[in-house]
Coordinates of C-alpha atoms in Angstrom, one line a residue:
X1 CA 78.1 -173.2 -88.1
X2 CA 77.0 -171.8 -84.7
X3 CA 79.7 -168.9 -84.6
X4 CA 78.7 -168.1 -88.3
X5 CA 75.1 -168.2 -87.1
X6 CA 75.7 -165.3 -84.2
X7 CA 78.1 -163.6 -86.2
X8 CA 75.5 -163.1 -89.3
X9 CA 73.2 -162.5 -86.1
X10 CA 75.2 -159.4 -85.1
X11 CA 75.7 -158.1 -88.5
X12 CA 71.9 -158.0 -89.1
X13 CA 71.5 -156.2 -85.6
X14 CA 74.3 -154.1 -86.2
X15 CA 72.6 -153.3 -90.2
X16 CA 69.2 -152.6 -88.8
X17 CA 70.1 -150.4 -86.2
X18 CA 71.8 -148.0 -88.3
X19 CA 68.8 -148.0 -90.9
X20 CA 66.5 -147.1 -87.8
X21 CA 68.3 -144.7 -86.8
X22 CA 68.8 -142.4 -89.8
X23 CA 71.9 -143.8 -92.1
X24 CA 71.9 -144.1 -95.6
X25 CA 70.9 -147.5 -97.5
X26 CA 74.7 -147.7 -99.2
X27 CA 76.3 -146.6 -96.0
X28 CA 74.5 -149.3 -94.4
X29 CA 75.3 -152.1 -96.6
X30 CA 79.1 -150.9 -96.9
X31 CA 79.6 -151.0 -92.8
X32 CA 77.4 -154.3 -92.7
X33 CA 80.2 -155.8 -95.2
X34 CA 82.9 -154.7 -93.4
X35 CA 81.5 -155.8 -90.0
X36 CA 81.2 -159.4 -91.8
X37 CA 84.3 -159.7 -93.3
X38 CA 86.2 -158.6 -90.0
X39 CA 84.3 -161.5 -88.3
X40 CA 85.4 -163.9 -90.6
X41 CA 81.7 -164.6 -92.4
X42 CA 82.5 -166.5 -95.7
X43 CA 80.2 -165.7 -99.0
X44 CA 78.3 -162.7 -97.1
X45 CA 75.8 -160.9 -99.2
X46 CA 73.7 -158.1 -98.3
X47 CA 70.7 -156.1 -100.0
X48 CA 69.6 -153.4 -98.2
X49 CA 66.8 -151.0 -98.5
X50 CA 64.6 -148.2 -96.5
X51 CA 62.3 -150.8 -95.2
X52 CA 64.3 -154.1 -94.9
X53 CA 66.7 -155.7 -95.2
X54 CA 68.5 -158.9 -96.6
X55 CA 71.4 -161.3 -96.1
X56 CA 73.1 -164.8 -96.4
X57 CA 76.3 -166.3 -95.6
X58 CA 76.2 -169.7 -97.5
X59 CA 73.1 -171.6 -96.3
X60 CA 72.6 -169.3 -93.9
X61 CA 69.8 -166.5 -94.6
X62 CA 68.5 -163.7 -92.5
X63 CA 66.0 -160.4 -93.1
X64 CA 64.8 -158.0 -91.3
X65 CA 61.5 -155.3 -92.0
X66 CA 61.6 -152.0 -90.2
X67 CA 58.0 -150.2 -90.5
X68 CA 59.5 -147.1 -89.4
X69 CA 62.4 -145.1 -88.9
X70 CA 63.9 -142.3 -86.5
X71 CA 66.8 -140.2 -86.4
X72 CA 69.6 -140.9 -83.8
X73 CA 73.0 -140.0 -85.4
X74 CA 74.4 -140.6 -81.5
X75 CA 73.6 -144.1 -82.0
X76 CA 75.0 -144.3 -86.0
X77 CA 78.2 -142.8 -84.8
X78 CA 78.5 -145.2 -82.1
X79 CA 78.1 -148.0 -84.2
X80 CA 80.4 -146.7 -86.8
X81 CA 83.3 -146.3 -84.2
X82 CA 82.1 -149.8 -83.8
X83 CA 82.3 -151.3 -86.7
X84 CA 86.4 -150.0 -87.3
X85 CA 86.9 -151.3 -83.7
X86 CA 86.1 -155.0 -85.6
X87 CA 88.1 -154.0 -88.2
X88 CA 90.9 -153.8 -86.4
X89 CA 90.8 -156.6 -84.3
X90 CA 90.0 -154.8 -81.2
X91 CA 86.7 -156.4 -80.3
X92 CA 85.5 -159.8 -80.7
X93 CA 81.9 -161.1 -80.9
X94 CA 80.8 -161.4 -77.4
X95 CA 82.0 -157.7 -76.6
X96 CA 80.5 -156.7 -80.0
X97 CA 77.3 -158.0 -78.7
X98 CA 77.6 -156.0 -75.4
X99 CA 78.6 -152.4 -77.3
X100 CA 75.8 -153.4 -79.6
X101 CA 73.3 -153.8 -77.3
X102 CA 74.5 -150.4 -75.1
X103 CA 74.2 -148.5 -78.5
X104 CA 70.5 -149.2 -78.7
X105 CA 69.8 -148.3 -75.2
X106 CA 71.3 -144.7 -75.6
X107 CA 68.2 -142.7 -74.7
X108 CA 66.9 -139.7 -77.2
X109 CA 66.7 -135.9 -76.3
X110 CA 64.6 -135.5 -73.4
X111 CA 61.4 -134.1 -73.5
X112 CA 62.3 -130.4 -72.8
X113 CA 65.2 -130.6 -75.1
X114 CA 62.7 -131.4 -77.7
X115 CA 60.3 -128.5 -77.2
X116 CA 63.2 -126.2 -76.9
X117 CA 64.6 -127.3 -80.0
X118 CA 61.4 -127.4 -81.7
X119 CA 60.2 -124.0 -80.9
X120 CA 63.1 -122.3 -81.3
X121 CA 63.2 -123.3 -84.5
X122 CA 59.9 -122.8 -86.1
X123 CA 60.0 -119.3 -84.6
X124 CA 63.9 -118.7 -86.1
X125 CA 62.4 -120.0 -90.0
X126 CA 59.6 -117.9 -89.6
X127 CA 61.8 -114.8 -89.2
X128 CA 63.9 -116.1 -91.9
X129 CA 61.2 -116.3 -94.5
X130 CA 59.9 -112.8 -94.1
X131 CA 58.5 -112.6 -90.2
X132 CA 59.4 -109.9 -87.9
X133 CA 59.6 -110.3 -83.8
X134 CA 55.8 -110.6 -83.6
X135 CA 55.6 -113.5 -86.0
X136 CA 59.0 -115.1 -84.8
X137 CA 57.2 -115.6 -81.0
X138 CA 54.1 -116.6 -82.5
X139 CA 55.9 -119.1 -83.9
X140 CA 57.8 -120.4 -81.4
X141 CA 54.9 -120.9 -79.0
X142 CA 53.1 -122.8 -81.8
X143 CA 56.4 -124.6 -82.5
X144 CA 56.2 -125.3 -78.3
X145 CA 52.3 -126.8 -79.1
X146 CA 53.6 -129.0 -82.5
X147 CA 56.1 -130.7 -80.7
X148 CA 54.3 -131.8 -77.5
X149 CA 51.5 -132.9 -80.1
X150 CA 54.2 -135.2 -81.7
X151 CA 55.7 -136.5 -78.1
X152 CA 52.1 -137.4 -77.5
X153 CA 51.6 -138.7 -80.9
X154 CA 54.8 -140.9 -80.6
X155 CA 54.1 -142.3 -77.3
X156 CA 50.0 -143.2 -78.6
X157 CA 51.6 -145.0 -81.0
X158 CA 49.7 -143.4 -84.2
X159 CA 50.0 -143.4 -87.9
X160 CA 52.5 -141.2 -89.3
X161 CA 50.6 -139.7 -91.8
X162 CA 47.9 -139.2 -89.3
X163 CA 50.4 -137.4 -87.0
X164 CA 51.7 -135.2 -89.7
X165 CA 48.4 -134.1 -91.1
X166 CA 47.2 -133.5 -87.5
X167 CA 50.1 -131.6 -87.0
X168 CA 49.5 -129.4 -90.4
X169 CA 46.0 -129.1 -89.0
X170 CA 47.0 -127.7 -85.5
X171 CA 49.5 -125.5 -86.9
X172 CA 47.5 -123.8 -89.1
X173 CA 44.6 -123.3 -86.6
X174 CA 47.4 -121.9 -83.9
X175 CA 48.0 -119.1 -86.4
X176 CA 44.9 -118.1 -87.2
X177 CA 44.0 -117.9 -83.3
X178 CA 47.1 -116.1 -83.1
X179 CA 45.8 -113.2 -85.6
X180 CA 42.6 -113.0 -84.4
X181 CA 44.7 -112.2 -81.2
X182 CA 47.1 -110.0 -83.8
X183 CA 45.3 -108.5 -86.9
X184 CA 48.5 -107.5 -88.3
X185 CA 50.2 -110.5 -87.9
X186 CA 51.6 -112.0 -90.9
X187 CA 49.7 -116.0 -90.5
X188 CA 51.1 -117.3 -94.0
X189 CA 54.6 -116.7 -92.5
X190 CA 54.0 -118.1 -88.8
X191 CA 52.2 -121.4 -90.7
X192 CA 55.2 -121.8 -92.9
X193 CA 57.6 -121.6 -89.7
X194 CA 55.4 -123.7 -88.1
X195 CA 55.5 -126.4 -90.6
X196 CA 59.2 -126.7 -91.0
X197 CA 59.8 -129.3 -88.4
X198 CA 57.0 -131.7 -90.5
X199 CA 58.4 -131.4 -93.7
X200 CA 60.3 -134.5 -95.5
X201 CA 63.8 -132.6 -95.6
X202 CA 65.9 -135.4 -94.4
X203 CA 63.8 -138.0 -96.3
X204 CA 63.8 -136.2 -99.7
X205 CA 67.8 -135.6 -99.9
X206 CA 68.1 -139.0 -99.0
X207 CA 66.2 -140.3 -101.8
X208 CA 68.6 -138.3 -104.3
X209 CA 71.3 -139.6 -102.8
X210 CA 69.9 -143.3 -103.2
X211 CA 69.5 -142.1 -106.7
X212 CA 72.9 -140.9 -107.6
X213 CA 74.2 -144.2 -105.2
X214 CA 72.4 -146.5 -108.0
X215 CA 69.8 -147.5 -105.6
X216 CA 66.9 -146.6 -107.7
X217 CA 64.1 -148.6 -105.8
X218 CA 65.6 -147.6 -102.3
X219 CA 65.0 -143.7 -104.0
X220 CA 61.9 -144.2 -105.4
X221 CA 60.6 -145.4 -101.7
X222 CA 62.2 -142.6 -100.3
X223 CA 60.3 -140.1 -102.6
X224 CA 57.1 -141.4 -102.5
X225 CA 57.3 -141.3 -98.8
X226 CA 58.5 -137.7 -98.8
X227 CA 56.0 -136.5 -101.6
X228 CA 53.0 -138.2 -99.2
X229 CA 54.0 -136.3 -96.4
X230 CA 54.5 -133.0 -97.9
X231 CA 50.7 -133.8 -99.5
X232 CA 49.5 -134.7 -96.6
X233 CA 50.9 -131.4 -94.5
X234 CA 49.2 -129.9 -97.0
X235 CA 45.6 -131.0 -96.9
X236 CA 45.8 -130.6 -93.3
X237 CA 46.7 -126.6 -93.4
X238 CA 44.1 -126.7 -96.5
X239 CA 41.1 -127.8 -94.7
X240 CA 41.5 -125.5 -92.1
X241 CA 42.0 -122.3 -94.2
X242 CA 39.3 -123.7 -96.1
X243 CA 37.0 -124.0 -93.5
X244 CA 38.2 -120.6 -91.7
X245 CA 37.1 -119.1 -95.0
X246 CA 34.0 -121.0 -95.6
X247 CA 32.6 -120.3 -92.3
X248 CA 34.6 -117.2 -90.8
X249 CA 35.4 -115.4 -94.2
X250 CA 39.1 -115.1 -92.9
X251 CA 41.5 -114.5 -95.8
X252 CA 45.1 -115.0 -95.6

């Protein structure tokens, strides 16, 4: 009962360590299997979704709720090399345990890597959605802003939908500075680069995969989380055109 008890244990680890860090539901419930049955858990059952997750083996019963969610596909890969090692034979619970717990301590991109990233990147979609050079730099520097507004977001601990609308907010007031600096600059286009790195992407193609997967309520979370966000980014770049016109008269 006690080796059951620490394999189920590890499963649940193993299962909420790869929802955390970015896989999808079914992927997670199919590895979470496999990891159980390598280990010899009899009558495992698992129901997994966005948020949490559930599982017995017998009389044995564990869940587990994750509030939030990042993306670390280092980690997921990790644990999927992981998970075939078990299902070969090549590991057994006590070095599982070890790999598992090295898997979760693999740091993120650092800092810089971040800002890079995130700045080269708003300023590359604002060139591809219509932007020349001068629009493609004012992006990038506002890109440079977003992201060390999200680092200090993430380490504050604050609400996610705060964070995002803030970071609408502050995006959208960037490029307006940035054509009062520019008076031919095209703002619209800088705003929209600048907002790429907020929008629900990942979160939105993962709900149509949940949907096509069969897992309608896993979907349906997914969407609704992705449709608040994108209404949220926009109130934020609303109120401050709004109030840019209310009080400055400046028309995109």
């Amino acid at each position: 009962m006690e080796q059951d008890q620490r394999a189920l244990e590890f499963v649940m680890e193993a299962g909420r360590t790869l929802l955390e860090n970015g896989a999808e539901v079914f992927r997670v419930q199919q590895t979470m299997e496999i990891m159980a049955q390598s280990l010899g858990v009899q009558a495992f059952g698992v129901y997994v979704l966005t948020n949490g997750i559930f599982a017995s083996a017998g009389q044995l019963g564990e869940v587990r709720y994750l509030p939030g969610a990042v993306v670390h596909l280092g980690r997921v890969e990790r644990l999927n090399a992981l998970s075939r090692a078990l299902a070969k034979g090549e590991v057994g619970l006590d070095e599982a345990f070890e790999r598992l717990n090295e898997i979760r301590a693999l740091p993120a991109a650092p800092p810089a890597a971040r800002l890079l990233a995130c700045g080269v990147g708003t300023g590359c979609f604002a060139v591809l959605f219509g932007g020349g050079l001068a629009e493609g730099l004012a992006a990038l520097a506002i890109g440079l802003l977003l992201q060390g507004m999200l680092l200090v977001a993430g380490r504050a601990g604050m609400n996610k939908i705060v964070t995002h609308m803030g970071g609408a907010a502050l995006v959208a007031l960037a490029a307006l500075f940035c054509r009062a600096l520019a008076p031919g600059l095209a703002a619209g286009v800088v705003i929209i680069g600048g907002l790429m790195p907020l929008t629900p992407g990942i979160a939105l193609t993962m709900s149509i995969r949940d949907f096509v997967n069969g897992d309608y309520l896993s979907g349906a979370i997914r969407l609704l989380d992705a449709l608040l966000i994108a209404g949220f980014l926009a109130c934020g770049v609303g109120v401050v055109l709004g109030l840019a016109r209310l009080f400055a008269g400046v028309v995109l």
